[in-house]
Amino acid sequence: MRPSMPHDLASLTELSTLESLLAAEGVDGLLAALDDALARTPADTRVLHEDGPTVGPQTLGVLRKAVALDADFLREHPETLFQCLYNRLRWYDAPDAAPHYATTGQGPWDDPEAHLYQLAAWWRRQREASGGAAWVESLLPLRGALDGADTYLWHEAHVLCAAFDATGTRLATGSHEDGDNVQVWDVATGQRLQTMEGHEGEVRGIAWSPDGKRLASGSRDHDARVWDVETGEQLHVFGRQEGQVTSVAFSPDGTLLAVGNLGWRIHLYDLDTGEKVRTLKGHQQSVLSVAFHPSGRWLVSGASDDTVRVWDVSTGEQVARLDAQRSVSTVAFSPDGEWLAWADLDDVGVAETKTWQRVRGLQGQSRYSHVQWLGTSRLGLLGYDRLEVLDVKDGATVWSRPYSSDGHERGAAFSPDLRHFALTAVDGGVLMSRLDAPIPPRLLSEQHRVKQLWGRAEGTLAVAKRMDGMLVIDAQGRVREPPRDAHDSGLHPWNLSPNEAWAAYPVTRYLDDGWRRGIQLFDVARMTPTTELTDKPLEGRDASRKMTMEQVMTFSPDSTLLAGTFELGVVRVWRVADGRLLHTLKGPEAVVTMVEFTPDGAHVVSGYEALSRLQVHDVKTGRLVLDTQALMKPAVAYTAAERVPRIAVGRATGELELLDLPAGFRRVLQVSEEPVIAARFSADGSRVAVCTLDDRVRLYEADTGRRLYEVPHPALPFEVAMEGDVLVTRSDDQKTRFFDLATGAPREVLDGNAPPDEVTRRAYWEVLGDAPVAFHRRLDTTPLAHFHDSLEETLILRDGIVVARGLTVPDFLYVLKLHDPTGGA
């Protein structure tokens, strides 16, 4: 699509022009306008905006890349154009961006003409002065380079394999997507050319025919398929393999297809008739890679039996066996047929094909999972955290490109013309770039993925735990790294006190008498561990050998006490100020899976999932107040009223037990014939909502036990809350539903998961799912703002600071700021 009228450098760096173009022409029209202006603007052109920065052609190039990165999101949410551009340009060349990147040379912020961050700030001032809609600001740099040759080919799921065609103009990819998991891309433009539908499991191997007209793919569903690339038509299905298909290869003349699988077999198929020609047997474990010799006479295979084997294609006989030091997942013949290469333990194995004798290995800088010949003298390699090209003669590294490992299996490909490479990833973004292009700065946060978030909703800080340490984010969005001695919690969950002065986490120490568990108190203000709470376990209750047992703990509402566990069936209560042990509360000899204080802090509630049992103890005396059956799995069917001392417990028998704690008054309601899986009081304790396994939500008067109404649910509701005039549920069909509290009449359904307690009680809440995240105000079903990524986990602190863990970009740390509309709601 071409724009209706030409625009120049000056107009296309005005936010109002960009927004008008997007509204009138769409994303493609906006991109076309930027392309047109770029083509017509001399390299030395400069334009000074009144009260703004000086811009040039580089500005248009970066703007175009920024729009392209968020193109799909902008198609759905064109109102977010300022947000998308600001969040990317603000961090592009600003001086404070440098600490967030690792560079091999100069970064954009070192450019004397650095100005993109100034352009973003200028737009923001204009927008705030004139009034604007709500938006989401990123307080950290986002993933995605805005300059250079890097292009990301986005898929909906993990991509395992990629291959360039013989001309280097097209790239084929295989992914985890359902059905549409074989795709073909134009290398020059990054556009998707074809999608093949058929595989039911993820695609693990992919190969082009020599003439580039067909594509072969193998998948987890034990089949290999051959496709017509031009039409996407399926030509052959070679099913019923002995195991998952790991590798496919066309013979040099295109008449045969070799298929290797986890069932220890290699099958050869005639592509004219679709018939199996022969089966190659000999490997003692899974076949992981296959490749034809350029002559077509031999086939090589690598397997998890630590061998490389060479087969005579015409007879099926094994010609040679080369032993490796590990599982062989990649093998390749040189184009002249004189050499065979494979990835070994700590090097690259190379053998002469005349004698099938191994020569000295190539050491390289990594352990490799992909080997590909680039001509007859160089090898392209995929290592744990880098791509490399090695010279075969001397083993020298002639090119390398570091990347941030995400801890998942990756695939790589190099184009035969030696111009491009592709790197697959778990987040679905296949990086495609040129080998001769400058390496852009690497975002440090991609190397340090966040595994868990801890904190209190609407609190003042969050803890983001990484594999190699942790970060603390405050309510201003500032990120800091605590001292190293604060990192001994591993991946154990932290618990923050309500006043956020203290944190607690489990620890395990080795003492003279063996392993001993404990609970470490942590001074949040000083960012340092303080008192360690531990004791010799009661006789018969030692859980030191149960290394997988999760310790549970909680602070009292006034932050003065901590209740927690480190042994079987025992809850201990300590005073936080001095670490004094106040109570040792004995329960059944089983793992304690839940510990809570009641909202008034007067009682400790403990649960035992394996026994479906719940106990309540008086905090002052340590006396057992209640010992009852309760449904504890998959969720805890327990709730406490905020303003009155009243609790409710659900049971597998369909009963709901109500208990007024001071008086000891108990009432049991037969709610359903199916188990009660969740319950929630109104804040004043006058009503209780109950979720049951028969897909119902029922509302009761707590004082009388009278049922007010019953709401049938299209799916299983497992969380419920009420506030004002609305009742909110969350169910296993990934939807959040709103009902009229007075009548139970349906009001609205939102796609995605939103915790009902947060919907009803928090200033801001979010809807999570596979789509980009939507943020809302309290009880408002109309989104306040959207953000371009889907998120796995979020924690919204005070004043709209959002700490989140990515889903589309797995475990990526986001720190966001929610901005209300300028000038009011």
Tab-separated table of N, CA and C in Angstrom, residues 73-206:
chain	number	residue	atom	x	y	z
A	73	PHE	N	0.979	-5.736	16.921
A	73	PHE	CA	0.298	-5.106	18.060
A	73	PHE	C	-0.391	-3.816	17.624
A	74	LEU	N	0.267	-3.029	16.772
A	74	LEU	CA	-0.321	-1.771	16.312
A	74	LEU	C	-1.546	-2.002	15.427
A	75	ARG	N	-1.575	-3.107	14.716
A	75	ARG	CA	-2.762	-3.408	13.914
A	75	ARG	C	-3.984	-3.609	14.811
A	76	GLU	N	-3.771	-4.221	15.974
A	76	GLU	CA	-4.856	-4.442	16.921
A	76	GLU	C	-5.122	-3.213	17.785
A	77	HIS	N	-4.067	-2.457	18.086
A	77	HIS	CA	-4.197	-1.317	19.003
A	77	HIS	C	-3.467	-0.103	18.434
A	78	PRO	N	-4.023	0.505	17.377
A	78	PRO	CA	-3.350	1.655	16.763
A	78	PRO	C	-3.231	2.846	17.711
A	79	GLU	N	-4.051	2.869	18.759
A	79	GLU	CA	-3.978	3.972	19.715
A	79	GLU	C	-2.685	3.975	20.508
A	80	THR	N	-1.908	2.893	20.434
A	80	THR	CA	-0.684	2.796	21.227
A	80	THR	C	0.558	3.234	20.457
A	81	LEU	N	0.403	3.925	19.324
A	81	LEU	CA	1.571	4.285	18.519
A	81	LEU	C	2.577	5.091	19.331
A	82	PHE	N	2.114	6.126	20.034
A	82	PHE	CA	3.058	6.913	20.849
A	82	PHE	C	3.752	6.017	21.865
A	83	GLN	N	3.003	5.167	22.545
A	83	GLN	CA	3.578	4.269	23.557
A	83	GLN	C	4.664	3.389	22.954
A	84	CYS	N	4.369	2.763	21.804
A	84	CYS	CA	5.338	1.860	21.183
A	84	CYS	C	6.601	2.607	20.766
A	85	LEU	N	6.426	3.758	20.117
A	85	LEU	CA	7.585	4.507	19.651
A	85	LEU	C	8.375	5.081	20.826
A	86	TYR	N	7.675	5.620	21.806
A	86	TYR	CA	8.380	6.207	22.946
A	86	TYR	C	9.225	5.154	23.660
A	87	ASN	N	8.634	3.991	23.951
A	87	ASN	CA	9.341	2.975	24.727
A	87	ASN	C	10.576	2.444	24.014
A	88	ARG	N	10.579	2.506	22.696
A	88	ARG	CA	11.758	2.026	21.967
A	88	ARG	C	12.770	3.156	21.729
A	89	LEU	N	12.297	4.336	21.309
A	89	LEU	CA	13.215	5.430	21.032
A	89	LEU	C	13.843	5.993	22.303
A	90	ARG	N	13.082	6.015	23.384
A	90	ARG	CA	13.598	6.574	24.627
A	90	ARG	C	14.872	5.856	25.088
A	91	TRP	N	14.931	4.528	24.812
A	91	TRP	CA	16.065	3.738	25.271
A	91	TRP	C	17.094	3.480	24.172
A	92	TYR	N	16.889	4.042	22.988
A	92	TYR	CA	17.782	3.708	21.878
A	92	TYR	C	19.183	4.291	22.060
A	93	ASP	N	19.271	5.594	22.256
A	93	ASP	CA	20.592	6.221	22.309
A	93	ASP	C	20.758	7.151	23.502
A	94	ALA	N	19.919	6.983	24.532
A	94	ALA	CA	20.040	7.819	25.721
A	94	ALA	C	21.286	7.438	26.512
A	95	PRO	N	21.962	8.416	27.127
A	95	PRO	CA	23.166	8.088	27.910
A	95	PRO	C	22.907	7.062	29.006
A	96	ASP	N	21.713	7.089	29.635
A	96	ASP	CA	21.448	6.144	30.723
A	96	ASP	C	21.072	4.757	30.221
A	97	ALA	N	21.060	4.553	28.897
A	97	ALA	CA	20.799	3.212	28.349
A	97	ALA	C	22.050	2.347	28.385
A	98	ALA	N	23.219	2.961	28.326
A	98	ALA	CA	24.476	2.213	28.197
A	98	ALA	C	24.667	1.136	29.261
A	99	PRO	N	24.372	1.388	30.556
A	99	PRO	CA	24.589	0.331	31.559
A	99	PRO	C	23.732	-0.913	31.368
A	100	HIS	N	22.713	-0.832	30.526
A	100	HIS	CA	21.821	-1.976	30.309
A	100	HIS	C	22.306	-2.897	29.189
A	101	TYR	N	23.412	-2.547	28.552
A	101	TYR	CA	23.877	-3.295	27.383
A	101	TYR	C	25.333	-3.725	27.541
A	102	ALA	N	25.681	-4.814	26.864
A	102	ALA	CA	27.072	-5.223	26.693
A	102	ALA	C	27.440	-4.923	25.245
A	103	THR	N	28.518	-4.206	25.024
A	103	THR	CA	28.896	-3.814	23.675
A	103	THR	C	30.295	-4.319	23.351
A	104	THR	N	30.525	-4.547	22.064
A	104	THR	CA	31.857	-4.908	21.589
A	104	THR	C	32.558	-3.690	21.001
A	105	GLY	N	31.903	-2.586	20.975
A	105	GLY	CA	32.459	-1.336	20.455
A	105	GLY	C	31.595	-0.196	20.951
A	106	GLN	N	31.398	0.789	20.112
A	106	GLN	CA	30.557	1.915	20.488
A	106	GLN	C	29.086	1.547	20.372
A	107	GLY	N	28.272	2.159	21.231
A	107	GLY	CA	26.832	1.999	21.163
A	107	GLY	C	26.188	3.239	20.572
A	108	PRO	N	24.900	3.199	20.275
A	108	PRO	CA	24.217	4.372	19.701
A	108	PRO	C	24.366	5.621	20.556
A	109	TRP	N	24.483	5.442	21.869
A	109	TRP	CA	24.605	6.586	22.775
A	109	TRP	C	25.950	7.296	22.623
A	110	ASP	N	26.916	6.661	21.961
A	110	ASP	CA	28.220	7.278	21.725
A	110	ASP	C	28.239	8.133	20.459
A	111	ASP	N	27.181	8.054	19.669
A	111	ASP	CA	27.110	8.815	18.421
A	111	ASP	C	26.969	10.307	18.744
A	112	PRO	N	27.817	11.184	18.170
A	112	PRO	CA	27.698	12.624	18.430
A	112	PRO	C	26.333	13.185	18.047
A	113	GLU	N	25.651	12.509	17.115
A	113	GLU	CA	24.330	12.976	16.693
A	113	GLU	C	23.197	12.199	17.372
A	114	ALA	N	23.483	11.552	18.502
A	114	ALA	CA	22.431	10.830	19.229
A	114	ALA	C	21.284	11.779	19.543
A	115	HIS	N	20.095	11.412	19.146
A	115	HIS	CA	18.961	12.329	19.313
A	115	HIS	C	17.605	11.634	19.436
A	116	LEU	N	17.560	10.329	19.206
A	116	LEU	CA	16.267	9.650	19.204
A	116	LEU	C	15.580	9.757	20.556
A	117	TYR	N	16.343	9.638	21.647
A	117	TYR	CA	15.740	9.773	22.974
A	117	TYR	C	15.196	11.175	23.194
A	118	GLN	N	15.850	12.180	22.559
A	118	GLN	CA	15.354	13.553	22.654
A	118	GLN	C	14.059	13.721	21.868
A	119	LEU	N	13.971	13.041	20.724
A	119	LEU	CA	12.735	13.078	19.945
A	119	LEU	C	11.588	12.475	20.747
A	120	ALA	N	11.851	11.342	21.411
A	120	ALA	CA	10.817	10.722	22.243
A	120	ALA	C	10.377	11.653	23.362
A	121	ALA	N	11.338	12.313	24.010
A	121	ALA	CA	11.001	13.235	25.097
A	121	ALA	C	10.202	14.432	24.579
A	122	TRP	N	10.535	14.909	23.387
A	122	TRP	CA	9.804	16.037	22.775
A	122	TRP	C	8.355	15.639	22.510
A	123	TRP	N	8.179	14.477	21.941
A	123	TRP	CA	6.811	13.995	21.710
A	123	TRP	C	6.032	13.888	23.019
A	124	ARG	N	6.707	13.399	24.057
A	124	ARG	CA	6.020	13.231	25.333
A	124	ARG	C	5.572	14.578	25.899
A	125	ARG	N	6.417	15.595	25.805
A	125	ARG	CA	6.040	16.919	26.290
A	125	ARG	C	4.845	17.459	25.512
A	126	GLN	N	4.863	17.278	24.191
A	126	GLN	CA	3.746	17.731	23.366
A	126	GLN	C	2.453	17.013	23.761
A	127	ARG	N	2.563	15.723	23.960
A	127	ARG	CA	1.381	14.920	24.273
A	127	ARG	C	0.800	15.302	25.636
A	128	GLU	N	1.663	15.468	26.616
A	128	GLU	CA	1.188	15.800	27.950
A	128	GLU	C	0.598	17.207	28.003
A	129	ALA	N	1.123	18.105	27.177
A	129	ALA	CA	0.603	19.471	27.146
A	129	ALA	C	-0.791	19.532	26.522
A	130	SER	N	-1.024	18.677	25.528
A	130	SER	CA	-2.309	18.706	24.824
A	130	SER	C	-3.321	17.721	25.378
A	131	GLY	N	-2.896	16.871	26.315
A	131	GLY	CA	-3.793	15.841	26.840
A	131	GLY	C	-3.679	14.581	26.011
A	132	GLY	N	-3.776	13.436	26.675
A	132	GLY	CA	-3.644	12.183	25.940
A	132	GLY	C	-4.240	11.030	26.714
A	133	ALA	N	-4.388	9.910	26.025
A	133	ALA	CA	-4.973	8.721	26.637
A	133	ALA	C	-3.971	8.056	27.578
A	134	ALA	N	-4.482	7.106	28.359
A	134	ALA	CA	-3.619	6.331	29.241
A	134	ALA	C	-2.592	5.558	28.412
A	135	TRP	N	-1.449	5.292	28.999
A	135	TRP	CA	-0.428	4.538	28.284
A	135	TRP	C	0.476	3.830	29.274
A	136	VAL	N	1.305	2.919	28.738
A	136	VAL	CA	2.208	2.118	29.553
A	136	VAL	C	3.635	2.472	29.170
A	137	GLU	N	4.404	2.936	30.152
A	137	GLU	CA	5.801	3.292	29.921
A	137	GLU	C	6.701	2.152	30.375
A	138	SER	N	7.692	1.835	29.576
A	138	SER	CA	8.692	0.841	29.973
A	138	SER	C	9.857	1.563	30.638
A	139	LEU	N	10.146	1.183	31.874
A	139	LEU	CA	11.232	1.810	32.621
A	139	LEU	C	12.561	1.090	32.426
A	140	LEU	N	12.558	0.073	31.562
A	140	LEU	CA	13.782	-0.625	31.169
A	140	LEU	C	13.772	-0.798	29.655
A	141	PRO	N	14.944	-0.950	29.018
A	141	PRO	CA	14.969	-1.180	27.571
A	141	PRO	C	14.235	-2.466	27.191
A	142	LEU	N	13.595	-2.439	26.031
A	142	LEU	CA	12.863	-3.592	25.522
A	142	LEU	C	13.741	-4.382	24.555
A	143	ARG	N	13.351	-5.615	24.325
A	143	ARG	CA	14.074	-6.477	23.390
A	143	ARG	C	13.764	-6.050	21.955
A	144	GLY	N	14.790	-6.103	21.101
A	144	GLY	CA	14.599	-5.776	19.695
A	144	GLY	C	15.508	-4.648	19.245
A	145	ALA	N	16.440	-4.930	18.322
A	145	ALA	CA	17.374	-3.919	17.843
A	145	ALA	C	16.685	-2.979	16.861
A	146	LEU	N	17.020	-1.681	16.952
A	146	LEU	CA	16.409	-0.670	16.089
A	146	LEU	C	17.310	-0.262	14.930
A	147	ASP	N	18.485	-0.840	14.851
A	147	ASP	CA	19.335	-0.564	13.702
A	147	ASP	C	20.082	-1.832	13.331
A	148	GLY	N	20.888	-1.749	12.293
A	148	GLY	CA	21.641	-2.916	11.864
A	148	GLY	C	20.824	-3.826	10.979
A	149	ALA	N	21.352	-5.018	10.744
A	149	ALA	CA	20.743	-5.956	9.798
A	149	ALA	C	19.850	-6.994	10.462
A	150	ASP	N	19.750	-6.963	11.782
A	150	ASP	CA	18.966	-7.990	12.475
A	150	ASP	C	17.481	-7.884	12.141
A	151	THR	N	16.894	-9.024	11.818
A	151	THR	CA	15.452	-9.127	11.590
A	151	THR	C	14.932	-10.303	12.396
A	152	TYR	N	13.772	-10.130	13.019
A	152	TYR	CA	13.157	-11.229	13.762
A	152	TYR	C	11.933	-11.723	12.997
A	153	LEU	N	11.904	-13.016	12.747
A	153	LEU	CA	10.770	-13.670	12.085
A	153	LEU	C	9.933	-14.309	13.182
A	154	TRP	N	8.779	-13.718	13.466
A	154	TRP	CA	8.025	-14.113	14.656
A	154	TRP	C	7.069	-15.258	14.384
A	155	HIS	N	7.132	-16.246	15.260
A	155	HIS	CA	6.235	-17.394	15.260
A	155	HIS	C	5.423	-17.370	16.553
A	156	GLU	N	4.430	-18.234	16.625
A	156	GLU	CA	3.579	-18.278	17.813
A	156	GLU	C	4.109	-19.229	18.877
A	157	ALA	N	5.208	-19.919	18.601
A	157	ALA	CA	5.723	-20.898	19.562
A	157	ALA	C	7.207	-21.125	19.295
A	158	HIS	N	7.808	-21.967	20.132
A	158	HIS	CA	9.229	-22.315	20.063
A	158	HIS	C	9.595	-22.816	18.665
A	159	VAL	N	10.671	-22.279	18.115
A	159	VAL	CA	11.177	-22.717	16.818
A	159	VAL	C	12.433	-23.544	17.055
A	160	LEU	N	12.459	-24.759	16.496
A	160	LEU	CA	13.570	-25.687	16.739
A	160	LEU	C	14.546	-25.782	15.577
A	161	CYS	N	14.086	-25.556	14.356
A	161	CYS	CA	14.955	-25.813	13.209
A	161	CYS	C	14.719	-24.782	12.117
A	162	ALA	N	15.752	-24.579	11.315
A	162	ALA	CA	15.685	-23.643	10.198
A	162	ALA	C	16.652	-24.102	9.121
A	163	ALA	N	16.357	-23.737	7.870
A	163	ALA	CA	17.237	-24.104	6.752
A	163	ALA	C	17.053	-23.112	5.613
A	164	PHE	N	18.171	-22.648	5.035
A	164	PHE	CA	18.131	-21.806	3.839
A	164	PHE	C	18.069	-22.689	2.604
A	165	ASP	N	17.425	-22.181	1.540
A	165	ASP	CA	17.446	-22.918	0.280
A	165	ASP	C	18.796	-22.729	-0.390
A	166	ALA	N	19.008	-23.405	-1.517
A	166	ALA	CA	20.323	-23.414	-2.166
A	166	ALA	C	20.753	-22.041	-2.654
A	167	THR	N	19.796	-21.155	-2.926
A	167	THR	CA	20.129	-19.818	-3.413
A	167	THR	C	20.326	-18.814	-2.277
A	168	GLY	N	19.946	-19.194	-1.062
A	168	GLY	CA	20.061	-18.284	0.071
A	168	GLY	C	19.010	-17.208	0.091
A	169	THR	N	17.978	-17.326	-0.736
A	169	THR	CA	16.945	-16.275	-0.794
A	169	THR	C	15.722	-16.594	0.046
A	170	ARG	N	15.588	-17.851	0.472
A	170	ARG	CA	14.434	-18.240	1.287
A	170	ARG	C	14.901	-19.021	2.511
A	171	LEU	N	14.149	-18.875	3.593
A	171	LEU	CA	14.433	-19.604	4.828
A	171	LEU	C	13.188	-20.383	5.219
A	172	ALA	N	13.370	-21.660	5.554
A	172	ALA	CA	12.268	-22.481	6.063
A	172	ALA	C	12.470	-22.688	7.554
A	173	THR	N	11.374	-22.678	8.311
A	173	THR	CA	11.437	-22.863	9.757
A	173	THR	C	10.407	-23.892	10.197
A	174	GLY	N	10.738	-24.602	11.276
A	174	GLY	CA	9.821	-25.560	11.875
A	174	GLY	C	9.632	-25.228	13.346
A	175	SER	N	8.382	-25.231	13.818
A	175	SER	CA	8.088	-24.738	15.163
A	175	SER	C	7.170	-25.670	15.933
A	176	HIS	N	6.840	-25.253	17.161
A	176	HIS	CA	5.922	-25.974	18.046
A	176	HIS	C	4.467	-25.620	17.787
A	177	GLU	N	4.178	-24.740	16.877
A	177	GLU	CA	2.806	-24.292	16.663
A	177	GLU	C	1.897	-25.457	16.290
A	178	ASP	N	0.625	-25.315	16.632
A	178	ASP	CA	-0.351	-26.354	16.314
A	178	ASP	C	-0.762	-26.232	14.851
A	179	GLY	N	-0.387	-27.217	14.052
A	179	GLY	CA	-0.825	-27.231	12.660
A	179	GLY	C	0.052	-26.428	11.734
A	180	ASP	N	0.087	-25.094	11.919
A	180	ASP	CA	0.824	-24.216	11.006
A	180	ASP	C	2.280	-24.105	11.434
A	181	ASN	N	2.991	-25.232	11.393
A	181	ASN	CA	4.314	-25.226	12.005
A	181	ASN	C	5.474	-25.401	11.022
A	182	VAL	N	5.199	-25.311	9.736
A	182	VAL	CA	6.251	-25.254	8.721
A	182	VAL	C	6.018	-23.980	7.915
A	183	GLN	N	7.013	-23.108	7.901
A	183	GLN	CA	6.826	-21.813	7.241
A	183	GLN	C	8.040	-21.483	6.388
A	184	VAL	N	7.795	-20.673	5.350
A	184	VAL	CA	8.844	-20.244	4.433
A	184	VAL	C	8.857	-18.720	4.400
A	185	TRP	N	10.069	-18.146	4.464
A	185	TRP	CA	10.229	-16.701	4.580
A	185	TRP	C	11.130	-16.170	3.473
A	186	ASP	N	10.861	-14.929	3.061
A	186	ASP	CA	11.717	-14.231	2.107
A	186	ASP	C	12.871	-13.596	2.881
A	187	VAL	N	14.093	-13.952	2.526
A	187	VAL	CA	15.255	-13.474	3.273
A	187	VAL	C	15.437	-11.966	3.107
A	188	ALA	N	15.180	-11.428	1.942
A	188	ALA	CA	15.414	-10.007	1.690
A	188	ALA	C	14.446	-9.123	2.454
A	189	THR	N	13.184	-9.541	2.547
A	189	THR	CA	12.157	-8.680	3.154
A	189	THR	C	11.704	-9.130	4.535
A	190	GLY	N	11.989	-10.398	4.887
A	190	GLY	CA	11.486	-10.917	6.152
A	190	GLY	C	10.009	-11.269	6.121
A	191	GLN	N	9.400	-11.259	4.942
A	191	GLN	CA	7.977	-11.567	4.814
A	191	GLN	C	7.750	-13.080	4.743
A	192	ARG	N	6.643	-13.521	5.339
A	192	ARG	CA	6.252	-14.926	5.273
A	192	ARG	C	5.694	-15.221	3.887
A	193	LEU	N	6.253	-16.215	3.209
A	193	LEU	CA	5.826	-16.553	1.856
A	193	LEU	C	4.825	-17.697	1.828
A	194	GLN	N	4.961	-18.665	2.750
A	194	GLN	CA	4.113	-19.850	2.707
A	194	GLN	C	4.030	-20.489	4.079
A	195	THR	N	2.864	-21.049	4.383
A	195	THR	CA	2.664	-21.812	5.611
A	195	THR	C	2.099	-23.171	5.246
A	196	MET	N	2.718	-24.229	5.740
A	196	MET	CA	2.264	-25.592	5.474
A	196	MET	C	1.516	-26.104	6.697
A	197	GLU	N	0.335	-26.626	6.486
A	197	GLU	CA	-0.506	-27.127	7.566
A	197	GLU	C	-0.558	-28.645	7.528
A	198	GLY	N	-0.390	-29.259	8.693
A	198	GLY	CA	-0.516	-30.714	8.707
A	198	GLY	C	0.067	-31.385	9.921
A	199	HIS	N	1.294	-31.040	10.299
A	199	HIS	CA	1.917	-31.687	11.451
A	199	HIS	C	1.135	-31.379	12.731
A	200	GLU	N	0.907	-32.397	13.521
A	200	GLU	CA	0.204	-32.203	14.786
A	200	GLU	C	1.161	-31.973	15.950
A	201	GLY	N	2.423	-32.318	15.788
A	201	GLY	CA	3.425	-32.093	16.820
A	201	GLY	C	4.503	-31.164	16.312
A	202	GLU	N	5.370	-30.711	17.225
A	202	GLU	CA	6.381	-29.755	16.816
A	202	GLU	C	7.328	-30.344	15.771
A	203	VAL	N	7.799	-29.487	14.886
A	203	VAL	CA	8.693	-29.889	13.810
A	203	VAL	C	10.128	-29.808	14.313
A	204	ARG	N	10.854	-30.916	14.187
A	204	ARG	CA	12.212	-31.006	14.727
A	204	ARG	C	13.281	-31.033	13.648
A	205	GLY	N	12.896	-31.319	12.402
A	205	GLY	CA	13.865	-31.358	11.318
A	205	GLY	C	13.264	-30.800	10.045
A	206	ILE	N	14.076	-30.113	9.238
A	206	ILE	CA	13.567	-29.505	8.010
A	206	ILE	C	14.677	-29.469	6.974
